[in-house]
Coordinates of C-alpha atoms in Angstrom, one line a residue:
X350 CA 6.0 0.8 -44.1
X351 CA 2.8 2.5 -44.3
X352 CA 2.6 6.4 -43.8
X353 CA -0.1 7.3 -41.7
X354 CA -1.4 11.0 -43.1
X355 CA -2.5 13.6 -40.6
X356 CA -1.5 14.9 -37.0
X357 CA 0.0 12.4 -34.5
X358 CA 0.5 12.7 -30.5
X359 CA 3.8 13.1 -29.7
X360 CA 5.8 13.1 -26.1
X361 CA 8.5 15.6 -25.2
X362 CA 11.6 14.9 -26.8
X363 CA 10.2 13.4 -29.9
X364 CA 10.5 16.7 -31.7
X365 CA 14.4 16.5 -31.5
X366 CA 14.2 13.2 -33.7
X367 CA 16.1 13.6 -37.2
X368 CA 17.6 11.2 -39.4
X369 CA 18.1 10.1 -43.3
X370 CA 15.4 7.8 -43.3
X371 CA 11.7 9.4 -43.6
X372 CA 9.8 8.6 -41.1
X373 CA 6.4 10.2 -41.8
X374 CA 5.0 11.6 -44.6
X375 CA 6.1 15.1 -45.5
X376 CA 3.6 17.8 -43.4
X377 CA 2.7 15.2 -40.9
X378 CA 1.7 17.3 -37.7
X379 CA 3.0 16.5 -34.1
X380 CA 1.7 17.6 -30.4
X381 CA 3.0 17.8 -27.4
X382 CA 1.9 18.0 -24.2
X383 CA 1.0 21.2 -23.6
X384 CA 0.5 22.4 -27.0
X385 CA 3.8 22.9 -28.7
X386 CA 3.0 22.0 -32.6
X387 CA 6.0 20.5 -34.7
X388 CA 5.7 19.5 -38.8
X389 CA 7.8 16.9 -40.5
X390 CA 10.0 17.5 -43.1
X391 CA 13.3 17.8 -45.0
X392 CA 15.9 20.0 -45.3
X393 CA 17.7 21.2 -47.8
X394 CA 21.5 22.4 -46.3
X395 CA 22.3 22.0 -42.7
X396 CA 20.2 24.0 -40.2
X397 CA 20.9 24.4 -36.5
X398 CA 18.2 24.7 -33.7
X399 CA 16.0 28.0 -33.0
X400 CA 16.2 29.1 -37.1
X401 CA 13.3 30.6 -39.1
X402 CA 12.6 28.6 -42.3
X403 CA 10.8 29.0 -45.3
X404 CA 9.3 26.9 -47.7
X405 CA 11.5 26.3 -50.8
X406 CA 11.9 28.5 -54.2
X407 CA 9.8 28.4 -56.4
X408 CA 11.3 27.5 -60.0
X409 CA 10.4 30.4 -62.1
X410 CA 9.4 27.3 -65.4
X411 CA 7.4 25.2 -63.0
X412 CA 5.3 27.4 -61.3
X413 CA 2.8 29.1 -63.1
X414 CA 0.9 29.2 -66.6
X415 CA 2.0 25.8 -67.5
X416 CA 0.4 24.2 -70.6
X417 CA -1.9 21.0 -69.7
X418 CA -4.0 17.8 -71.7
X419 CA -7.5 18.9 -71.8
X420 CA -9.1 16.6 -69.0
X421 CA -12.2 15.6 -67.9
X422 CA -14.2 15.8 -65.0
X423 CA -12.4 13.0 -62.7
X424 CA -9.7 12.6 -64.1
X425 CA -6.6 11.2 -61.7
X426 CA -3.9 12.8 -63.8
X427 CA -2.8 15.1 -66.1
X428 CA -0.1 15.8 -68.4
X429 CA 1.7 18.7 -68.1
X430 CA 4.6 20.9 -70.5
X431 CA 7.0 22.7 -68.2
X432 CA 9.4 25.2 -69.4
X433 CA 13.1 25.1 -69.6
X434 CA 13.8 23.1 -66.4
X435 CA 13.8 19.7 -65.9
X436 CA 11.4 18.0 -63.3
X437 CA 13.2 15.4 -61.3
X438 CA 11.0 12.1 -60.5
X439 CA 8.8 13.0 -57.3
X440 CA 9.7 16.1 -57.0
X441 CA 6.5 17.4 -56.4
X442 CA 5.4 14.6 -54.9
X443 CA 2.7 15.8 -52.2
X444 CA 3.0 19.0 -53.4
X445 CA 0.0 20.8 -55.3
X446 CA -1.2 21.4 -58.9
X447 CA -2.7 25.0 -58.7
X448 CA -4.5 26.0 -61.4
X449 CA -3.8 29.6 -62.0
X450 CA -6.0 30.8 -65.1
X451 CA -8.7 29.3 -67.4
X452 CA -11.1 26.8 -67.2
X453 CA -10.6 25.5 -63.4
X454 CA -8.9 28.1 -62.1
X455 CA -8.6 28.7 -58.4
X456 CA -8.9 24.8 -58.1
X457 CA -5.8 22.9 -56.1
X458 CA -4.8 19.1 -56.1
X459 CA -2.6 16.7 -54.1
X460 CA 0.0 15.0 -56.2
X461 CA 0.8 11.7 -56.1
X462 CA 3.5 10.8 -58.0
X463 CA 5.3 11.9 -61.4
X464 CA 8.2 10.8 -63.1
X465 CA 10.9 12.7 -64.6
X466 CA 9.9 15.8 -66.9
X467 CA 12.6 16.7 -69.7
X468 CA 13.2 20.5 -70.0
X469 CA 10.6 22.3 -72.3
X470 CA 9.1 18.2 -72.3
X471 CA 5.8 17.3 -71.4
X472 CA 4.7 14.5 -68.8
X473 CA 1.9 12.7 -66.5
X474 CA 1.2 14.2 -62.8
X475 CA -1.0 11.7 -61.2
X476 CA -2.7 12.7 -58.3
X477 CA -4.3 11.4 -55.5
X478 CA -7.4 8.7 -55.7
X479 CA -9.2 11.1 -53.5
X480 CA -8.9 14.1 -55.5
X481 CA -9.9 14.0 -59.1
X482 CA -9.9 17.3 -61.1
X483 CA -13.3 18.7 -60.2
X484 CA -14.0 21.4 -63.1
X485 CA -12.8 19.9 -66.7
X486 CA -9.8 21.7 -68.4
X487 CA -9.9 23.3 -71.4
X488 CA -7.1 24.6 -73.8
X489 CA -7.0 27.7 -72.2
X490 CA -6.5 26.1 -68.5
X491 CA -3.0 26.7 -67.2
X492 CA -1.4 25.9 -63.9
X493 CA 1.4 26.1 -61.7
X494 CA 3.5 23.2 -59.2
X495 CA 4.1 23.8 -55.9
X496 CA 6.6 21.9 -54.0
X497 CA 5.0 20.2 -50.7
X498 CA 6.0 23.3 -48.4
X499 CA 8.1 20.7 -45.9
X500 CA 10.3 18.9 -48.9
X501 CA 13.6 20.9 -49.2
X502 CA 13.0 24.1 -46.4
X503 CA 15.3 26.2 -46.2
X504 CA 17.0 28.8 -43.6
X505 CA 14.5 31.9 -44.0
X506 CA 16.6 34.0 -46.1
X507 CA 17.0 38.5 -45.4
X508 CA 14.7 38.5 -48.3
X509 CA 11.5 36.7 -48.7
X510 CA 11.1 34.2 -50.7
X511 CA 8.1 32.4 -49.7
X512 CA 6.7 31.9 -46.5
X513 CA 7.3 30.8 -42.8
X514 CA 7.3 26.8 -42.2
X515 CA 8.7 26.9 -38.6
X516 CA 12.0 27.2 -36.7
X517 CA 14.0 23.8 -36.4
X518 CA 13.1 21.7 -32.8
X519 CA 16.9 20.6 -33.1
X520 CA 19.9 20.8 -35.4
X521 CA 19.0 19.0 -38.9
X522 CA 22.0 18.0 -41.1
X523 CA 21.4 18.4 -45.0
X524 CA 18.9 16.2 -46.6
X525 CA 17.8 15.1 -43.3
X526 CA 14.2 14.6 -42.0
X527 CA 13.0 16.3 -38.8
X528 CA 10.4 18.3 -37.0
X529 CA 9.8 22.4 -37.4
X530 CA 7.8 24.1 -34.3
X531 CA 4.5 26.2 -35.7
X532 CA 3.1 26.9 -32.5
X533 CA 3.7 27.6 -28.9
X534 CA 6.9 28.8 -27.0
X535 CA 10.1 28.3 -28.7
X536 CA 14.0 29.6 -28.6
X537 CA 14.5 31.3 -31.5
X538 CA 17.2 33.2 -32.8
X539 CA 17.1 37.1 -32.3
X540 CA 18.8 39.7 -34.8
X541 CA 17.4 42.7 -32.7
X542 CA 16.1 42.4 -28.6
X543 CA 12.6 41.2 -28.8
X544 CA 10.3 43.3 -26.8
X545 CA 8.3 41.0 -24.1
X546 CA 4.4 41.2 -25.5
X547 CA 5.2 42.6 -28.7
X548 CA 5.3 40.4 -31.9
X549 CA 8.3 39.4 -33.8
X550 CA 8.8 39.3 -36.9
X551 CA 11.3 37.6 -40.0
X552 CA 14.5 40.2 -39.7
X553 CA 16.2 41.5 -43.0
X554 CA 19.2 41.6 -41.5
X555 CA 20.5 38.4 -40.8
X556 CA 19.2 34.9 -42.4
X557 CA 17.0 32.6 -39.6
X558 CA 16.3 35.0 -37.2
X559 CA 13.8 37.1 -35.3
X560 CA 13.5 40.9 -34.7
X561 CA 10.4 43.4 -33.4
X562 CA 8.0 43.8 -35.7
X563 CA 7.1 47.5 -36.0
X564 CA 3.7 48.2 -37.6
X565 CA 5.1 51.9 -37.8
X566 CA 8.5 51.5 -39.2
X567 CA 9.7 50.9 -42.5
X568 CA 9.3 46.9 -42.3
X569 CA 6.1 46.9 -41.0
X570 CA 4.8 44.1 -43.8
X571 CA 7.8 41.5 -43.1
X572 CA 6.2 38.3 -41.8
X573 CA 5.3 37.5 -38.5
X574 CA 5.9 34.7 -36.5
X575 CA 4.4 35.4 -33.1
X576 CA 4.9 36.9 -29.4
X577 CA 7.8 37.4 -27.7
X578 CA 7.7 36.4 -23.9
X579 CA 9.8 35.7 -20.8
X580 CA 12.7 37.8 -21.7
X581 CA 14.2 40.3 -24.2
X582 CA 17.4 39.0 -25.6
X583 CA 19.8 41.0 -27.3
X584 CA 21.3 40.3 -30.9
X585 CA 23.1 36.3 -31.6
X586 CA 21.0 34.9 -28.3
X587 CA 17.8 33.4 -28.5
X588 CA 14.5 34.1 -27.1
X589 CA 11.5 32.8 -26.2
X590 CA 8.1 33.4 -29.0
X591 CA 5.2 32.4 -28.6
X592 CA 4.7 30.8 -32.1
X593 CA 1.9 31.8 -34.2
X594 CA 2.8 30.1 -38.0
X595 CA 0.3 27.0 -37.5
X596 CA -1.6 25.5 -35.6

């Protein structure tokens, strides 16, 4: 089947949709009536509704200060020398090549496809027709993968690592494909009772859930996620927020 690339109309219900077999392309937006927003992806374990999730790790020889070819001006691909982790085939597919120092840098592109990368081993990253390399690389240039943010999310852990995707429309078995909420009124799980009209934040305390974010207190910089509204639940229910992660 063909993917169609972009944001798509949904109708209610739609977001609850999961399943093994992909559907859309990874980061396809959906919206509802309304104005609830939803993103497609995957997930990586089993996630039940109303959870915060996060983008997946970063691998620590993948994602930064990689060696590359020196490439030209337009240019569709590039080879690339990873460090001692393997690169499974597509596993950055629709993800980005950021290029993080040297000649280039502060330059991103899609990816289109790759095949398998030994550890420490070199191999081609082709990238999207659309979007050639721009500013030539040299032999200083180095750059970093990132994982499309949707392939492999996980349940937003007590400690950051990485950033908010959305909270699951629906429960989402492992490996499964489904739809994340970004934006407008949710249920989401609350660690400490959300105060109506204040924002809410990540919590440290327990994995997927919500607590008041305190611009005074001592995790005043955890990441927010949007407004709480309609009522102030109190620790294991879920409330309503006001999402604020993306439009």
């Amino acid at each position: 089947m063909a993917f169609i690339y972009g944001k798509i109309g949904g109708n209610p219900g739609d977001e609850k949709a999961t399943g093994t077999t992909q559907l859309h392309p990874l980061g396809t937006s959906m919206e509802l009536p309304g104005g609830r927003v939803y993103y497609y992806g995957q997930a990586n374990g089993a996630i039940t509704a109303g959870k915060i999730c996060q983008n997946a790790v970063g691998i620590a020889n993948h994602d930064m200060d990689l060696a590359v070819n020196t490439a030209s001006a337009g240019d569709k691909s590039l080879s690339v020398t990873v460090g001692g982790t393997a690169v499974t085939e597509d596993q950055y597919k629709d993800g980005l090549v950021i290029v993080n120092d040297g000649t280039g840098e502060g330059h991103t592109y899609m990816i289109l496809q790759h095949d398998a990368i030994d550890s420490s081993g070199s191999g081609t990253i082709n990238l999207y027709d659309s979007d050639p390399i721009k500013v030539a690389f040299e032999a200083a240039t180095i750059v970093g993968l990132f994982k499309n943010q949707y392939h492999d999310f996980i349940i937003y852990p007590t400690t950051a690592t990485g950033h908010a995707v959305g909270v699951t429309a629906t429960d989402i078995a492992d490996n499964a494909y489904g739809w994340l909420q970004t934006w407008g009124p949710a249920a989401v799980l609350c660690d400490v009772a959300f105060v109506i009209g204040n924002h809410v934040r990540v919590s440290d305390g327990t994995a997927g859930s919500g607590e008041p974010l305190d611009r005074d207190g001592t995790h005043e910089n955890e990441e927010s996620i949007g407004v709480a509204s309609l009522i102030a639940p109190v620790t294991t229910d879920y409330g309503v927020v006001d999402l604020r992660i993306r439009p």
